[in-house]
Structure formats: structure tokens, C-alpha cells
Coordinates of C-alpha atoms in Angstrom, one line a residue:
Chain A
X1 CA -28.7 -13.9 7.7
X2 CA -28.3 -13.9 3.9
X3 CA -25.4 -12.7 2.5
X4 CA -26.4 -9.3 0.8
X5 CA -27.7 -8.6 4.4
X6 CA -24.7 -9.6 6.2
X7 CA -22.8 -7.4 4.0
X8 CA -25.6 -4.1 4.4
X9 CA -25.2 -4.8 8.0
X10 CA -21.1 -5.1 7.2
X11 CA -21.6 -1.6 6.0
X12 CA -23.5 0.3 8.6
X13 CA -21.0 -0.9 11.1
X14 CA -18.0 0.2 9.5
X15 CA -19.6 3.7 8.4
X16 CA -20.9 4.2 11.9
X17 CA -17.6 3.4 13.9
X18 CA -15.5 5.4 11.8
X19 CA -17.6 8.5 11.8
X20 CA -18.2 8.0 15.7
X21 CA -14.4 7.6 16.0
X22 CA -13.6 10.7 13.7
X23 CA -16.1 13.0 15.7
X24 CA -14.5 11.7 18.7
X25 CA -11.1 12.6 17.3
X26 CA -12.1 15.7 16.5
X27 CA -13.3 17.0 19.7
X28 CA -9.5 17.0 21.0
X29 CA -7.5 17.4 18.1
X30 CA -9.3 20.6 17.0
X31 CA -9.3 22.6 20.1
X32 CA -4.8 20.5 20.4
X33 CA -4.7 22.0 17.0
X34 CA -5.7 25.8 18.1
X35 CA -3.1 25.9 21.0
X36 CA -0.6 24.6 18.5
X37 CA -1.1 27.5 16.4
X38 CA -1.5 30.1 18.7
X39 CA 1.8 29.1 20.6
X40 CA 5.4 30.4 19.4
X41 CA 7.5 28.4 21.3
X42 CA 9.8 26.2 19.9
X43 CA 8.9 23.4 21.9
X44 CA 4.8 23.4 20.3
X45 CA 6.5 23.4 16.7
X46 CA 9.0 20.6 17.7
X47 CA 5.9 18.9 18.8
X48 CA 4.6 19.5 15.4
X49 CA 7.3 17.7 14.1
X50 CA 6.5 14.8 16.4
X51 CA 2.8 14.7 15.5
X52 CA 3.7 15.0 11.5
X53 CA 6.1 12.0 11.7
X54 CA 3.7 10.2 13.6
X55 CA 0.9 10.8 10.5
X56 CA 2.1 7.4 8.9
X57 CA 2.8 5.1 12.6
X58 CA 1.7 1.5 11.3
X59 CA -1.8 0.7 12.5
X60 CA -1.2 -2.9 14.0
X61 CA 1.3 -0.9 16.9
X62 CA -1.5 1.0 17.7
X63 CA -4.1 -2.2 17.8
X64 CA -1.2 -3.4 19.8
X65 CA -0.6 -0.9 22.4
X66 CA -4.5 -0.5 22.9
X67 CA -5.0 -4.0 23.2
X68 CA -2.5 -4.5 26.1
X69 CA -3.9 -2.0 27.9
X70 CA -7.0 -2.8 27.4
X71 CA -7.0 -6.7 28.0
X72 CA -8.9 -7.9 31.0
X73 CA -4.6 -8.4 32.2
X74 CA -4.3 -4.4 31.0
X75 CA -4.1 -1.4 33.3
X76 CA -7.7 -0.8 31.7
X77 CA -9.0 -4.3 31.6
X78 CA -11.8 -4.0 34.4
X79 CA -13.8 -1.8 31.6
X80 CA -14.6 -4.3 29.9
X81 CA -13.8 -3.0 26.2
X82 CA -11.8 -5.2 24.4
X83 CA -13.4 -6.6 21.5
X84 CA -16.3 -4.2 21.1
X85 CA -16.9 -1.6 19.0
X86 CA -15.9 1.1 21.1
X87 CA -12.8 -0.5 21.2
X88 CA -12.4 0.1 17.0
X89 CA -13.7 3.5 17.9
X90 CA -11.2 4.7 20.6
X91 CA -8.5 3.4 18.1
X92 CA -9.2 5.0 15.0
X93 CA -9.1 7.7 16.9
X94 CA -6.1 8.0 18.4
X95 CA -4.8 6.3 15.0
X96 CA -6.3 9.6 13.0
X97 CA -5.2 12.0 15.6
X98 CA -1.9 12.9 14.3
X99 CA -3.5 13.7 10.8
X100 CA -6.5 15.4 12.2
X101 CA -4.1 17.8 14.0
X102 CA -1.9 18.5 11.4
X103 CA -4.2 19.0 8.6
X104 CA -6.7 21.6 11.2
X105 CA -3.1 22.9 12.3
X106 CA -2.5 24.3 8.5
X107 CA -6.2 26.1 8.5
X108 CA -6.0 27.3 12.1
X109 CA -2.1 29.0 11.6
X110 CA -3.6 31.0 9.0
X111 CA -7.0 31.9 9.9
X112 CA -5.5 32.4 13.5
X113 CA -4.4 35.9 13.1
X114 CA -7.5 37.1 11.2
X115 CA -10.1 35.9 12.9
X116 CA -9.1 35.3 16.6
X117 CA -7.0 38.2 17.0
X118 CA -9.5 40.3 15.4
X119 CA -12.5 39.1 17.7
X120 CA -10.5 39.3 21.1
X121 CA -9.4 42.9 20.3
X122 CA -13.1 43.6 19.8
X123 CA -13.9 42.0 23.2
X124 CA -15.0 38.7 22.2
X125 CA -14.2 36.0 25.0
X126 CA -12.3 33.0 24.1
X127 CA -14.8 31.0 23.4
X128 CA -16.7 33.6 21.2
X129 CA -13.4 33.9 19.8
X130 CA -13.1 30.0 19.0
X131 CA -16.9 29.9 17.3
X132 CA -16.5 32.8 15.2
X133 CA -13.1 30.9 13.8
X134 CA -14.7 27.6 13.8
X135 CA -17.6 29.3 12.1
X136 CA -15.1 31.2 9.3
X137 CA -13.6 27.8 8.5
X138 CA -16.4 25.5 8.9
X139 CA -16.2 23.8 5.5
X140 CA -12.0 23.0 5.9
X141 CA -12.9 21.2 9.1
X142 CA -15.2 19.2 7.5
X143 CA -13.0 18.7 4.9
X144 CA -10.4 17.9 7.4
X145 CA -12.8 15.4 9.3
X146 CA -13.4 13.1 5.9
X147 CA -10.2 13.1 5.3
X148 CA -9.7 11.7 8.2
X149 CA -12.6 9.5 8.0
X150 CA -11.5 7.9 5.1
X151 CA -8.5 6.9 6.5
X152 CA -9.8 5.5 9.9
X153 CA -12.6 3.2 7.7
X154 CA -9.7 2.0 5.2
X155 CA -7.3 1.0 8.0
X156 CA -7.1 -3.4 9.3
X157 CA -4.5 -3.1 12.0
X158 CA -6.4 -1.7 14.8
X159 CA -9.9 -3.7 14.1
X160 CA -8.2 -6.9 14.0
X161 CA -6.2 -6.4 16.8
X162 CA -8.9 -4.9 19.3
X163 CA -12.7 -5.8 17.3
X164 CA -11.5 -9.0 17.2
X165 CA -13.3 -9.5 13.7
X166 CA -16.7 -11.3 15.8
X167 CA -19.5 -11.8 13.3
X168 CA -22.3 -9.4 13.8
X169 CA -20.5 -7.4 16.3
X170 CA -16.8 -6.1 15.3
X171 CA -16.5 -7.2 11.9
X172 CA -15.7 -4.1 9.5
X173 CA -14.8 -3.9 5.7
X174 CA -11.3 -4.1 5.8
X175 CA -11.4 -7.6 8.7
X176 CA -14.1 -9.0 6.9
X177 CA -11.9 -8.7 3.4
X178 CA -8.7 -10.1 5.3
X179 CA -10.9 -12.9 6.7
X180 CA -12.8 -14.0 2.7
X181 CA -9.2 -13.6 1.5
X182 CA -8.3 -16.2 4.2
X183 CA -10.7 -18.4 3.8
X184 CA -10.0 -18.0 -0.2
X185 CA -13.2 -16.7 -1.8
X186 CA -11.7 -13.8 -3.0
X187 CA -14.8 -12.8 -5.2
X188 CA -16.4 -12.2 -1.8
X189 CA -13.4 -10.1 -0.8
X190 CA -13.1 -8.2 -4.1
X191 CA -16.6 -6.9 -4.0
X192 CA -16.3 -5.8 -0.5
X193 CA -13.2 -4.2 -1.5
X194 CA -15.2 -2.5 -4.4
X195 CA -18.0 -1.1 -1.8
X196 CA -15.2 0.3 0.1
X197 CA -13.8 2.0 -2.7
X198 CA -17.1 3.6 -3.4
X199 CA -17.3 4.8 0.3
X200 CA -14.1 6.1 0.0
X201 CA -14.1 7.9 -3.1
X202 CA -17.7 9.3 -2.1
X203 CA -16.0 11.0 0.6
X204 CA -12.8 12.4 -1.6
X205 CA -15.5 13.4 -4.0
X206 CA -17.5 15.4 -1.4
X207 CA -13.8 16.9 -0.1
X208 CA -13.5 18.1 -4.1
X209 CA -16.9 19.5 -4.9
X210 CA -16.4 21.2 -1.3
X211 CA -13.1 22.5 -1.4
X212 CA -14.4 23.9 -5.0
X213 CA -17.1 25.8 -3.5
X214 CA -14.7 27.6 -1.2
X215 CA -12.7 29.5 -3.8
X216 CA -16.1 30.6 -5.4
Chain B
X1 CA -22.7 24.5 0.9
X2 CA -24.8 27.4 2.7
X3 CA -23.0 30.0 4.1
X4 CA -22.5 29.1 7.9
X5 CA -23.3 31.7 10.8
X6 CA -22.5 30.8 14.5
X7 CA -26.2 29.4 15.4
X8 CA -25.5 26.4 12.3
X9 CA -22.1 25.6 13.5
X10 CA -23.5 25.4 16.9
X11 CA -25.9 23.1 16.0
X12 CA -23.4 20.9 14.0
X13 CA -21.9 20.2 17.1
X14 CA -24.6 19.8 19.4
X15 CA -25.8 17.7 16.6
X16 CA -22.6 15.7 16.4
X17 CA -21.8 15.2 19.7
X18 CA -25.5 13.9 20.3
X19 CA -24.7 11.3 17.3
X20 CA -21.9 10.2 19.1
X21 CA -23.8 9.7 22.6
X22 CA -26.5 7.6 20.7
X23 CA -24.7 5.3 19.2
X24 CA -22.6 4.6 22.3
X25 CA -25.6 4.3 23.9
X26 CA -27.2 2.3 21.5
X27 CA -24.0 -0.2 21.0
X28 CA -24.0 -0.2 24.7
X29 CA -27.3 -1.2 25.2
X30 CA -27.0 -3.8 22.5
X31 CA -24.1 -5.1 24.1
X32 CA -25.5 -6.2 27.6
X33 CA -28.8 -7.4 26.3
X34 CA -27.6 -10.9 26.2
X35 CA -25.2 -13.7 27.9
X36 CA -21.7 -13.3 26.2
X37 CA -19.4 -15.7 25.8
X38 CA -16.1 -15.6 23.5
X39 CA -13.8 -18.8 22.6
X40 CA -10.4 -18.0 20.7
X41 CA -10.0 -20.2 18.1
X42 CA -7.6 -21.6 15.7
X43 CA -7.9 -20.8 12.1
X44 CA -8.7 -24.2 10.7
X45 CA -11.9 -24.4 12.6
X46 CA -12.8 -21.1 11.3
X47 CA -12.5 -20.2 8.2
X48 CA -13.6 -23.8 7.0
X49 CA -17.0 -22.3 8.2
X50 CA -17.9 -24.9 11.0
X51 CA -17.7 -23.0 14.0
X52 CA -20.4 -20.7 12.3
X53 CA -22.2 -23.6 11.3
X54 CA -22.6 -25.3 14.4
X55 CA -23.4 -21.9 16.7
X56 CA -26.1 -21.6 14.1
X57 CA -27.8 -24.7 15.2
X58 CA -26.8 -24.2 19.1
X59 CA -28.3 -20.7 19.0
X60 CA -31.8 -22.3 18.0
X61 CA -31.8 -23.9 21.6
X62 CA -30.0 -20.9 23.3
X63 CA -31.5 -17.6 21.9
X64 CA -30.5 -15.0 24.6
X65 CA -26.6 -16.1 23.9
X66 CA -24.1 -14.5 21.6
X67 CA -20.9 -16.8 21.2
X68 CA -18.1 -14.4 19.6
X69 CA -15.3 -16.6 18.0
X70 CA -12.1 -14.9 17.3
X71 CA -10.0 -16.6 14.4
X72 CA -6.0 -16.7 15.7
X73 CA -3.7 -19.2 15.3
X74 CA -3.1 -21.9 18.2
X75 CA -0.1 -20.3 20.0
X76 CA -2.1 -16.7 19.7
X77 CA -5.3 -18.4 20.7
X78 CA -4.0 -19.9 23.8
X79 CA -1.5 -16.4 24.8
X80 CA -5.4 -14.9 24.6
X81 CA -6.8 -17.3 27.1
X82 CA -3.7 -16.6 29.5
X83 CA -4.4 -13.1 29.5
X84 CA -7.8 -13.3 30.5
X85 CA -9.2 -12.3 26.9
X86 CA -11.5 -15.3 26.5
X87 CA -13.4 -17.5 28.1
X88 CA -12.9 -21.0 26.1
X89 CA -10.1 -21.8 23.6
X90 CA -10.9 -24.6 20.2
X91 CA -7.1 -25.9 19.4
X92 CA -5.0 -28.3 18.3
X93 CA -1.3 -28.3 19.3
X94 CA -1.6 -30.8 22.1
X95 CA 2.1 -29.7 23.1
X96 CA 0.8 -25.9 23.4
X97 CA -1.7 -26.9 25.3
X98 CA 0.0 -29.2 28.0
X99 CA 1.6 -26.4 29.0
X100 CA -0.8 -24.0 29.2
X101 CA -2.5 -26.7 31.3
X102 CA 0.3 -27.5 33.5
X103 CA 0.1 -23.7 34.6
X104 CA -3.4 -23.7 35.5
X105 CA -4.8 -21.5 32.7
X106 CA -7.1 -23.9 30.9
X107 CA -9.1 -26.8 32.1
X108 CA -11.6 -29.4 31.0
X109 CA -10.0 -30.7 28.2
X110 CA -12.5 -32.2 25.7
X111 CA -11.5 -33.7 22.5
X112 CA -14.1 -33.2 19.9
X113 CA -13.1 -33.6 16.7
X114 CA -10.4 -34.9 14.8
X115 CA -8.3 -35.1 11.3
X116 CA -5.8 -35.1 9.6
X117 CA -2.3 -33.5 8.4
X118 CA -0.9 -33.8 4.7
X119 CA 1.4 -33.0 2.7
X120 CA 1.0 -31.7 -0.1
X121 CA 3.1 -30.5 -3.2
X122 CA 3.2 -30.2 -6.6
X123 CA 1.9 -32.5 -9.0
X124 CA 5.2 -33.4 -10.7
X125 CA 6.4 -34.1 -7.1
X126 CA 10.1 -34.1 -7.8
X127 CA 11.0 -35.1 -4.7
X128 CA 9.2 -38.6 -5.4
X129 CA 7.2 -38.6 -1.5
X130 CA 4.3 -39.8 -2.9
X131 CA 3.2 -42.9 -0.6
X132 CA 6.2 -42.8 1.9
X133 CA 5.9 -42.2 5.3
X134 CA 5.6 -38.6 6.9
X135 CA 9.7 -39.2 8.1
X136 CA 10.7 -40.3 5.0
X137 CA 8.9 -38.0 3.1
X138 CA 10.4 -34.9 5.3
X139 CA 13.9 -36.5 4.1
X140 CA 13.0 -36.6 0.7
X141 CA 12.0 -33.4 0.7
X142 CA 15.0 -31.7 2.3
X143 CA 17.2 -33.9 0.1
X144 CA 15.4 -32.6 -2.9
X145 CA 15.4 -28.9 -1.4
X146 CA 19.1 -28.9 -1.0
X147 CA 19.6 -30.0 -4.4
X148 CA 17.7 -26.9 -5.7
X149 CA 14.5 -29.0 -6.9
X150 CA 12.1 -27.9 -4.8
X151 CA 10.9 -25.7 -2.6
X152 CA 9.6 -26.0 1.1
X153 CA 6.7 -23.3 2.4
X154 CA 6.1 -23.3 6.2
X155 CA 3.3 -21.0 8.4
X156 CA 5.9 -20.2 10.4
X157 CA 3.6 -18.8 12.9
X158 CA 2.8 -21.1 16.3
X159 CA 0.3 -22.4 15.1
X160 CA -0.8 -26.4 15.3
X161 CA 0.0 -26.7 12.1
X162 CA 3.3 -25.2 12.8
X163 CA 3.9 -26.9 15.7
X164 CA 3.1 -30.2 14.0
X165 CA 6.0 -29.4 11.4
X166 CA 8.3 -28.3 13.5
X167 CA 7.9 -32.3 15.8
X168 CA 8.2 -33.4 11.9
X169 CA 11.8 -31.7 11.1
X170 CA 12.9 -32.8 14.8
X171 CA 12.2 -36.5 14.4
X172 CA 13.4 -36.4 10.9
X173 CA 16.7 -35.0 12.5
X174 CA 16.6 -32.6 10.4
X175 CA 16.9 -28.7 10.5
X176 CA 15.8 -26.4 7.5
X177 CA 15.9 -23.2 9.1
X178 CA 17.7 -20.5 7.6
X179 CA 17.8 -22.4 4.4
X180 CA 17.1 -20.7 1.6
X181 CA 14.5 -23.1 0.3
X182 CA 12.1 -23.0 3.3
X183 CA 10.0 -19.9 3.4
X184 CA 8.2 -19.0 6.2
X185 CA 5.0 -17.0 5.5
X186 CA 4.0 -16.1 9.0
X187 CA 0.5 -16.3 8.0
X188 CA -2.7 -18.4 7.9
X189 CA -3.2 -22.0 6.3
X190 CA -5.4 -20.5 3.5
X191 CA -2.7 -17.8 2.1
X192 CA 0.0 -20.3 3.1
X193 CA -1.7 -23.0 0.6
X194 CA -2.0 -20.1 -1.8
X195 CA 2.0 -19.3 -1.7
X196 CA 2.7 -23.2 -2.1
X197 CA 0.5 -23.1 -5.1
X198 CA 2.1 -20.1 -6.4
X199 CA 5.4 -21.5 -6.2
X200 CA 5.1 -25.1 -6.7
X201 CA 6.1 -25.9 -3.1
X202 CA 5.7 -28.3 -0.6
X203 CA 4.0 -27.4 2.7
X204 CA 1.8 -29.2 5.5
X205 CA -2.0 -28.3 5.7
X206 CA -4.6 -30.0 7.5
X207 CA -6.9 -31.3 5.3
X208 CA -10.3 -29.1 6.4
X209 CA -8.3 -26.1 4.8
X210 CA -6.6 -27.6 1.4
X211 CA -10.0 -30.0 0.7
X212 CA -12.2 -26.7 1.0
X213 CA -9.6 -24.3 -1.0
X214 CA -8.9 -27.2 -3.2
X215 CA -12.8 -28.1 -3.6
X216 CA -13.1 -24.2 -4.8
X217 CA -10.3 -24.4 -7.5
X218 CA -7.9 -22.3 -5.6
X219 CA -5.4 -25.0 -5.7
X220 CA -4.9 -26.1 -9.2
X221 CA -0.8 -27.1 -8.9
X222 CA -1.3 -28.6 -5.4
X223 CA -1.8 -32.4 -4.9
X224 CA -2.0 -34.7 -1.7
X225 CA 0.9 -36.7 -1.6
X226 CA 1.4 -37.6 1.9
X227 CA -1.8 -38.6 4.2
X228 CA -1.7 -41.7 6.2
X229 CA 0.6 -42.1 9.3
X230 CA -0.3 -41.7 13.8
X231 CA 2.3 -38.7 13.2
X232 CA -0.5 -36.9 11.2
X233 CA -3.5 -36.6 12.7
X234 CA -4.9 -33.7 14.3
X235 CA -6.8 -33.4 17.1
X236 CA -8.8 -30.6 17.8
X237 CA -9.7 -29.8 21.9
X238 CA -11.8 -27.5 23.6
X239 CA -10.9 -25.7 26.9
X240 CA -12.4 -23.6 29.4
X241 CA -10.2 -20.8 30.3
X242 CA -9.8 -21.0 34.2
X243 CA -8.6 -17.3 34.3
X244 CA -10.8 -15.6 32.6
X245 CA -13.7 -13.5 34.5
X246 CA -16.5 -15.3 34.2
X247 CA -19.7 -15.0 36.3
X248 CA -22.6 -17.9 36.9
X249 CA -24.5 -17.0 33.8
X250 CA -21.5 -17.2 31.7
X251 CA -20.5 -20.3 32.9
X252 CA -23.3 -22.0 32.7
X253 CA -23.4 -21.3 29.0
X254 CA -20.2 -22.4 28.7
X255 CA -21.4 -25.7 30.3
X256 CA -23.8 -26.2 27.8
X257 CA -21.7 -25.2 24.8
X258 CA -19.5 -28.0 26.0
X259 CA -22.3 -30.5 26.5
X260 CA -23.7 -29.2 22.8
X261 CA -20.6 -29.8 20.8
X262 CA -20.0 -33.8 23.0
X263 CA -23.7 -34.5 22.2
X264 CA -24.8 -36.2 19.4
X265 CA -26.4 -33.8 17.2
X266 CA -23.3 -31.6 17.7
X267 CA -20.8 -34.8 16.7
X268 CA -23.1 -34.9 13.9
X269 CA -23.3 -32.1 12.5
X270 CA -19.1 -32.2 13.0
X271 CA -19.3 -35.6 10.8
X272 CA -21.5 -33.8 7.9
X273 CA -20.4 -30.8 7.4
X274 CA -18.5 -30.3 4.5
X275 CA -19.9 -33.3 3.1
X276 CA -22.3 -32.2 0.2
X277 CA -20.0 -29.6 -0.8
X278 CA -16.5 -30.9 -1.2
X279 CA -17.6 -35.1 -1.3
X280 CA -15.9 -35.8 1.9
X281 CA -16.7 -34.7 5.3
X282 CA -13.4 -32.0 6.2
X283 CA -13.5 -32.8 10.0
X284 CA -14.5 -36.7 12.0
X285 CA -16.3 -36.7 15.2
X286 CA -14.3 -38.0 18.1
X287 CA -17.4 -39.9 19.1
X288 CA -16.1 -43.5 19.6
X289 CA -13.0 -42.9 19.6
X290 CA -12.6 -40.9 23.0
X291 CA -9.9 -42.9 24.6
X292 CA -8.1 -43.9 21.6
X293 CA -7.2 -39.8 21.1
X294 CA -6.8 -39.1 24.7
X295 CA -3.6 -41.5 24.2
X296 CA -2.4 -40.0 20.8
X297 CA -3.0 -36.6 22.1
X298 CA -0.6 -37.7 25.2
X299 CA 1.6 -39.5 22.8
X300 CA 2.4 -35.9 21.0
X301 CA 2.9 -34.3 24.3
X302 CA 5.9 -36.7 25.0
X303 CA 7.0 -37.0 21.6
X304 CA 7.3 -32.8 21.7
X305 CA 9.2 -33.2 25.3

């Protein structure tokens, strides 16, 4: 494969696993984030505390943990997972979790009380309840989700340590720049650098022009 | 954006979720189309390009097959194998390796390529081991070190390379560590050649890695000073990896990989490569010289002991 197309293909993967793996996030750590906020107890905003601190837990640990449990020795081995994109998926995941939570937590504490509280005392059911807030504060969760995005396509620790970095099959921006720094062709590995700046500043550009709109 | 109602958000996430489902299923899919096989593999091998280059010619011959290489160093390459992670390992720390074979994890050990280590150092090489042996040289060097002349950069990292400086220090009688002259950089040969370069160090490479950085004008303070002695050359081995879960298909690709890389194309092809780009081929075939290796591969395994 030529190089341009190697680095197109390079691309698609990385885009595609990270979104997966932020919608996969997302479809826990939004409805986590709800009970957080509805709950008073002390022990849901300890946990907050937890979940804050663990916003900035180094990426490698996480490749780590996940690939001991899921290596064919692992508790998880017999699925078969390791070194497969679902593998980079489930981790960026977890990896963005924290920050997913956290970030929806802020929107969710203060939309809580006017739109859920409102609905249920005008005899929505719980799940009416949820859409209607998930409607009201559509655009922050989107927000939310590509800022999470961006940090699960600009993380190494996790691909290396459970893609694997296999040509045409787990190999993502930020292992494919370790590996051309490695090998020492670090034009290759600055200009994939510079595509992932782009991607990445497309997004926080999109999270701008967005958050804009809001306060029209 | 549009204003959202309920029926749009709704649709964002059956949207969403249905995204999600396809590319599973379409990875998935992908995934089990063909025979898999994956080898760990040491650095060296890798990132010189050959392993790429010769799958490339194997998969002419063996379309439905997808070898996955993952790039580690020796001692991480081998810890891979014993945990079931791979099905054939490409390395060269023949002390490693005896042990890993003495516990029944890898089998059908195959030689198939071989080189050298050098050391290398600054051009001004102040501590004179241009043309000595790889013992004497070692002395020199920590001599030189102690006295604040130089420096010494190590991978630091269990790899071959590692390994092979580390047997080095020991039948020098020497012992660096914890000196404050001998950096460890825990990392790969290429960024390890980098730091030497940087800081006008000596350090041990095999020669795939320094001719290919040096051949690309990474290297411009680093010179070979040390190249010739048994004590440096590297053998490079290919295993099968007896635990991990292979079934008939698998192995019989395996089989064939094996068979590819012994036959003569494949020693071929490990002869050129390199050749046209850097004047001098970066790895030798072991064609010919089976025996002759088997003994100096043994040789290293006692010397380690």
C-alpha cells in the first residue's frame, strides 16, 4: 500500500475507534452521571472525588490492567480480544470514563432540578423525564462527548499496550508516531503528528463555535 | 445547531448506537475472514523494516493469511509468548531464550539470520577503543567513564541487546551500575542511539539499527569503533510458542512461515535487504552456516550461566 494510503487508512482507524469508544463511554457514564447528581449522600459526592482524581490516571496502567485481563492467561482471555480493535475501544473507554462523568456531572447538577423535577411533578415517567433533560442539554453532551473524544484519539498508553500497534489492524496515530520516531524518520512522525493536531483542533473548534451558539 | 425536540435526540441515539453495532460488526467480520497468526518480535527486526518486507513477499504465496508482528523488546517478546499472547517469537538473547525453552514454552528453534553487535561512540573517542577487543574496549571505557571523560548509554530494558551488555560488563569484571556515567534509557535501540548521539556517549547497537539511522543522517557524532570479536554477533531465532492456542489452520501456517523464512528466497531476500539503500546488507542469512551458530548460540548460553 503506498504511503499516503497507509496513512488515509491510518486515519479512519483512529477516527473510528475513538468515536466508537466515546459513544460506548457515553452510554454508561451519562445515565452514572444522572444518579450522581440526583443523589445527596455523602458517599456519591465522595465518589465524585474519586472519579475527579481519577480524570488524569496514566494511560499505560490502564493498557496494563486490561491487558492482564484480557491475555489468553487473563480471567477474560477465552474472548479472544487482545490485540484487536475492540480492544483500543473498550480502553479508551474506560480511560475517558472518569472525564465523561465528571464533565456531564456539572450539566446534569444544574439542569437536574429544572428539568427533571419539573417533568416528574407533571407526571412524566423516568424515562420521559431523562429524554426531556437529555433533550434540554443536548448540545453540552455533545460538547462533553468531543471533549472526550479528543482525549481518547490523542492518548498511546492503552493502544500500545492492548492494539498491539499491528500494521493494517491496530495501528492508530499516536502508535504509529511512537513507532516512525523509533525507527528514526521523524518527518514521517511529525506529519502524522500534524494530521492529529488538525483532528484535534477540529474537534475543540466544533466545542467553541457550539458552546457559542448556546448563549445566543 | 437546530433546536433539538425529543424525536431528533431520539434519533441521535438510535443513530449512534446503530454506528456503534456496525462497526463492531464490520471489525468483527473483517477479523475472522482470514487465518491469523501473530509472532512477537524484537525491535531490531522491526523497525529496520524487514519483517514487513519479507511478509510482503510470503503473502504473494499465502493470500488468505494475515501475520500481525508486534515490535517488543526480547525479554517482553518472550513474557508474551509465556502468557499465551502469541503464537511465534523472532529474538535474539540466546540466554532468554534457553530458559524459556527449558520450561516448555517455546519450541523449534530455528536460527535464521545473523549479525553483529558494535560499539559505537563518539568520533573523538576519548577512551581510545578503537580496534581493541569487545573486553578491552568495556575496560577502556569504564576507565575513561570513571575519570569523567566519557559517558556510557545503556537500553536498560531486557532486551538482546541488553542482555548482550550486561554478559559484556560481567566478563569484563566489571560493574557500572549505579554509576553516574551509565544512563539507562529503558527504551528502544533507535532512541537509545539517538541519546548516545545527543550526548556523545558510548553505547552497544546492533548494526541493522545504527547502519539504517546512521545511513539516514540521524547519527552524525556516532562512529563504529568496535566490530569484530565471537562475543559480538547476534543471532537472531525463531520459535513456535508451544502454549499458545493454536488450532490446525494456524499451525499449519505457521509451518509454512517457518519453511518460507529457511528457504532460499526467504535467506535471500534476508541477505539483500538493506543493500541498495544503506551499501551493505543490515542482516546475513544463516544459510551455510547452520551448525557453526547452533554452537555459538550454545556458547552464549554457558557463557551467561
Amino acid at each position: 500500500m503506498s504511503f499516503i494510503g497507509e496513512i488515509i487508512e491510518i486515519t479512519i482507524r483512529s477516527v473510528t475507534i475513538s468515536l466508537s469508544a466515546t459513544i460506548l463511554s457515553s452510554l454508561w457514564s451519562i445515565p452514572l452521571s444522572l444518579i450522581i447528581a440526583r443523589s445527596r449522600s455523602r458517599m456519591t459526592k465522595a465518589l465524585m472525588g474519586v472519579l475527579n482524581s481519577l480524570i488524569g490516571f496514566p494511560t499505560v496502567l490502564v493498557g496494563l490492567f486490561l491487558y492482564i485481563i484480557f491475555s489468553s492467561s487473563g480471567p477474560l482471555g477465552g474472548l479472544g480480544i487482545l490485540y484487536t480493535p475492540f480492544a483500543i475501544m473498550i480502553g479508551e473507554a474506560l480511560l475517558i470514563t472518569p472525564l465523561l462523568i465528571s464533565l456531564s456531572y456539572e450539566i446534569f447538577s444544574k439542569a437536574y432540578y429544572e428539568y427533571w423535577e419539573t417533568s416528574i411533578t407533571l407526571g412524566a415517567t423516568p424515562a420521559q423525564a431523562f429524554m426531556k433533560l437529555i433533550t434540554e442539554r443536548f448540545e453540552d453532551i455533545i460538547v462533553v462527548l468531543l471533549i472526550g473524544f479528543s482525549r481518547a484519539i490523542g492518548e498511546l498508553g492503552v493502544a500500545l499496550m492492548v492494539g498491539g500497534n499491528i500494521r493494517g489492524f491496530t495501528r492508530v496515530f499516536t502508535t504509529t508516531i511512537a513507532l516512525e520516531v523509533s525507527k528514526g524518520n521523524f518527518d514521517i512522525a511529525l506529519f502524522l503528528g500534524f494530521i492529529l493536531l488538525i483532528i484535534v483542533s477540529t474537534t475543540s473548534a466544533i466545542i467553541r463555535i457550539m458552546g457559542g451558539r448556546k448563549s445566543d | 445547531m437546530m433546536p433539538m425536540n425529543e424525536r431528533k435526540v431520539k434519533y441521535a441515539l438510535a443513530l449512534s448506537i446503530i454506528l456503534l453495532m456496525g462497526i463492531a460488526s464490520t471489525y468483527y467480520f473483517l477479523y475472522n475472514q482470514s487465518v491469523k497468526i501473530r509472532i512477537s518480535t524484537t525491535t531490531s527486526l522491526y523497525a529496520t523494516g524487514l519483517l514487513d518486507y519479507l511478509y510482503d513477499e510470503f503473502k504473494e504465496n499465502h493470500s488468505n493469511v494475515v501475520v500481525q508482528f508486534i515490535a517488543v523488546g526480547s525479554g517482553a517478546a518472550l513474557k508474551l509468548a509465556e502468557q499465551g499472547d502469541v503464537d511465534m517469537v523472532f529474538v535474539h538473547a540466546p540466554n532468554l531464550e534457553a530458559d524459556y525453552i527449558k520450561r516448555g514454552i517455546i519450541t523449534n528453534h530455528t536460527i535464521f539470520a545473523y549479525n553483529y553487535f558494535i560499539i559505537v561512540g563518539p568520533k573523538s573517542d576519548p577512551a581510545h577503543i578503537a580496534n581493541l577487543t569487545p573486553i578491552e574496549a568495556m575496560k577502556s571505557i569504564y576507565n575513561s567513564c570513571e575519570n569523567g571523560q566519557a559517558l556510557f548509554i545503556s537500553r536498560g530494558d531486557q532486551s538482546g541487546t541488553h542482555q548482550r551488555e550486561l554478559l559484556l560488563w560481567n566478563l569484563s569484571g566489571l560493574n557500572p551500575f549505579n554509576k553516574s556515567w551509565y544512563i539507562e534509557t529503558g527504551s528502544g535501540m533507535s532512541e537509545t542511539l539517538l541519546v548516545a548521539n545527543e550526548k556523545n556517549a558510548y553505547t552497544i547497537s546492533d548494526i541493522g539499527t545504527f547502519l539504517k539511522l546512521k545511513g539516514d543522517g540521524r547519527l552524525p557524532n556516532l562512529v563504529k569503533l568496535v566490530d569484530k570479536g565471537k562475543i559480538l554477533i547476534n543471532i537472531y531465532s525463531a520459535y513456535i510458542v508451544e502454549t499458545a492456542k493454536t488450532n490446525s489452520d494456524t499451525q499449519k501456517v505457521i509451518k509454512s512461515l517457518m519453511k518460507f523464512i529457511l528457504s532460499d528466497t526467504g535467506q535471500e531476500l534476508i541477505g539483500s535487504f538493506g543493500v541498495d539503500k544503506y551499501g551493505q546488507p543490515l542482516f546475513y542469512p544463516a544459510k551455510g552456516h547452520e551448525d557453526e551458530l547452533r554452537e555459538i548460540w550454545q556458547w552464549f548460553v554457558d557463557l551467561a550461566k
